[in-house]
Short mmCIF file of C-alpha atoms in Angstrom, two decimals:
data_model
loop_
_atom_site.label_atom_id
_atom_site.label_comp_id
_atom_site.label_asym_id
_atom_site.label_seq_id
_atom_site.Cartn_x
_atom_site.Cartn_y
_atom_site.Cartn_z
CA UNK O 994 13.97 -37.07 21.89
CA UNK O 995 12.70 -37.36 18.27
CA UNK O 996 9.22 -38.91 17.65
CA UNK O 997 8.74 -42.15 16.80
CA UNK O 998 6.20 -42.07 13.60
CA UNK O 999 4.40 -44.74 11.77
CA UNK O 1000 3.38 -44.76 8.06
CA UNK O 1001 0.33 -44.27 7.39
CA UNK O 1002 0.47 -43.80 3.52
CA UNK O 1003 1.46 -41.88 0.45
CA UNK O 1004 1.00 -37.68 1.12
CA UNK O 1005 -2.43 -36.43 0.97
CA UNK O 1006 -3.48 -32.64 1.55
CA UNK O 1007 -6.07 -33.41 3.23
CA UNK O 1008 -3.81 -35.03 6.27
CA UNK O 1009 -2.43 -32.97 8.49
CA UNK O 1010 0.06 -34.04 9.72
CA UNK O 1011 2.65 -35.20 11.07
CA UNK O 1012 4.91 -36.45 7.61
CA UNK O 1013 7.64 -38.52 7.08
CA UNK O 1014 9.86 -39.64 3.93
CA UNK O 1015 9.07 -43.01 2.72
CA UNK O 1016 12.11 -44.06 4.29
CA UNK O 1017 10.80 -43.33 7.69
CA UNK O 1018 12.47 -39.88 8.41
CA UNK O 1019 10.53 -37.15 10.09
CA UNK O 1020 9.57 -33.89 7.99
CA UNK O 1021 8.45 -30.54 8.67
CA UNK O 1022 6.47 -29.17 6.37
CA UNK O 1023 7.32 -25.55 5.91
CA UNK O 1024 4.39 -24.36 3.27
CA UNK O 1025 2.24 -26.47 0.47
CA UNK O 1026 1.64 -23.64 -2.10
CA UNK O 1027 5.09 -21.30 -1.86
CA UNK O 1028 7.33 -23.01 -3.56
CA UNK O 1029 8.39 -23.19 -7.30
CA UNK O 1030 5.78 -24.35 -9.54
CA UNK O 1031 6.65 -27.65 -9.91
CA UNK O 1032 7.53 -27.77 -6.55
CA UNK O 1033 5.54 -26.25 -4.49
CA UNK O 1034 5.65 -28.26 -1.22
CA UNK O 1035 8.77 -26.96 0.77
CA UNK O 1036 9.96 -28.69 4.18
CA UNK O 1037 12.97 -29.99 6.62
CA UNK O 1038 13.63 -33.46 6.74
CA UNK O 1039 15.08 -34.36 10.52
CA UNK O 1040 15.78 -30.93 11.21
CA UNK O 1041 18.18 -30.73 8.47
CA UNK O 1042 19.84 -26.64 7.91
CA UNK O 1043 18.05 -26.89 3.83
CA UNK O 1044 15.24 -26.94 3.18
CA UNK O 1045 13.87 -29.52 0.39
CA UNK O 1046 11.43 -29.38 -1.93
CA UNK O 1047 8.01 -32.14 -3.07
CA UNK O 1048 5.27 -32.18 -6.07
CA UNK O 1049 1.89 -31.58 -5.14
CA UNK O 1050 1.48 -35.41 -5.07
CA UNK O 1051 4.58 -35.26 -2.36
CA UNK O 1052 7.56 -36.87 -4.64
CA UNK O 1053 10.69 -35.78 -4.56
CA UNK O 1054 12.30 -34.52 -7.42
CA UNK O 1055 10.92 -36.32 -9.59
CA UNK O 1056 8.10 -38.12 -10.48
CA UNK O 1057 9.21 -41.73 -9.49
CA UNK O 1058 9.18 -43.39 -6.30
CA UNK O 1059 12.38 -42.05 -4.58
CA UNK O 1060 12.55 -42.89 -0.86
CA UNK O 1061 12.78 -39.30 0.33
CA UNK O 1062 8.53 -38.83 -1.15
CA UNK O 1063 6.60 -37.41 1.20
CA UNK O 1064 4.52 -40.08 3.58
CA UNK O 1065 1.42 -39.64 5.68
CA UNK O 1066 2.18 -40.16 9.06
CA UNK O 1067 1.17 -40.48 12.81
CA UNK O 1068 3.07 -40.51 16.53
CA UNK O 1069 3.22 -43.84 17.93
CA UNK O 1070 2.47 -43.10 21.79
CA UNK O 1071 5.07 -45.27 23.97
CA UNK O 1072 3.10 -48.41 24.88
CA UNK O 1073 -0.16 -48.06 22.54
CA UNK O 1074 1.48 -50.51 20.21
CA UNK O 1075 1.83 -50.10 17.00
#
């Protein structure tokens, strides 16, 4: 059963964890200083077989709002309400 997560905000470094795309999909962050220069945050979104790829400010591909940026996150716990 996947996790239910709540937005907490844009992508920090300082949080960590767990992350989601600003459209609410769960992401696995795979490393935060390996990737390419420009994009050096690599991780799975929903378990997906490719990886993807984030600035160090967690957008996607660019540097515009896109709704796959990366999003601070945390588990909402069945019947804590949110």
């Amino acid at each position: 059963m996947a996790k239910k997560l709540k937005i907490l905000g844009p992508y920090t470094p300082d949080h960590k964890g767990p992350f989601c795309t600003r459209d609410g999909q769960s992401v696995r962050i795979i490393t935060r200083s390996a990737g390419g220069h420009a994009f050096p945050i690599v991780g799975i979104i929903n378990d997906d077989d490719t990886p993807d790829c984030w600035t160090l400010e967690g957008h996607f591909l660019s540097h515009s709002e896109d709704t796959l940026d990366l999003m601070n996150a945390r588990e909402v716990i069945p019947g804590e309400g949110e």
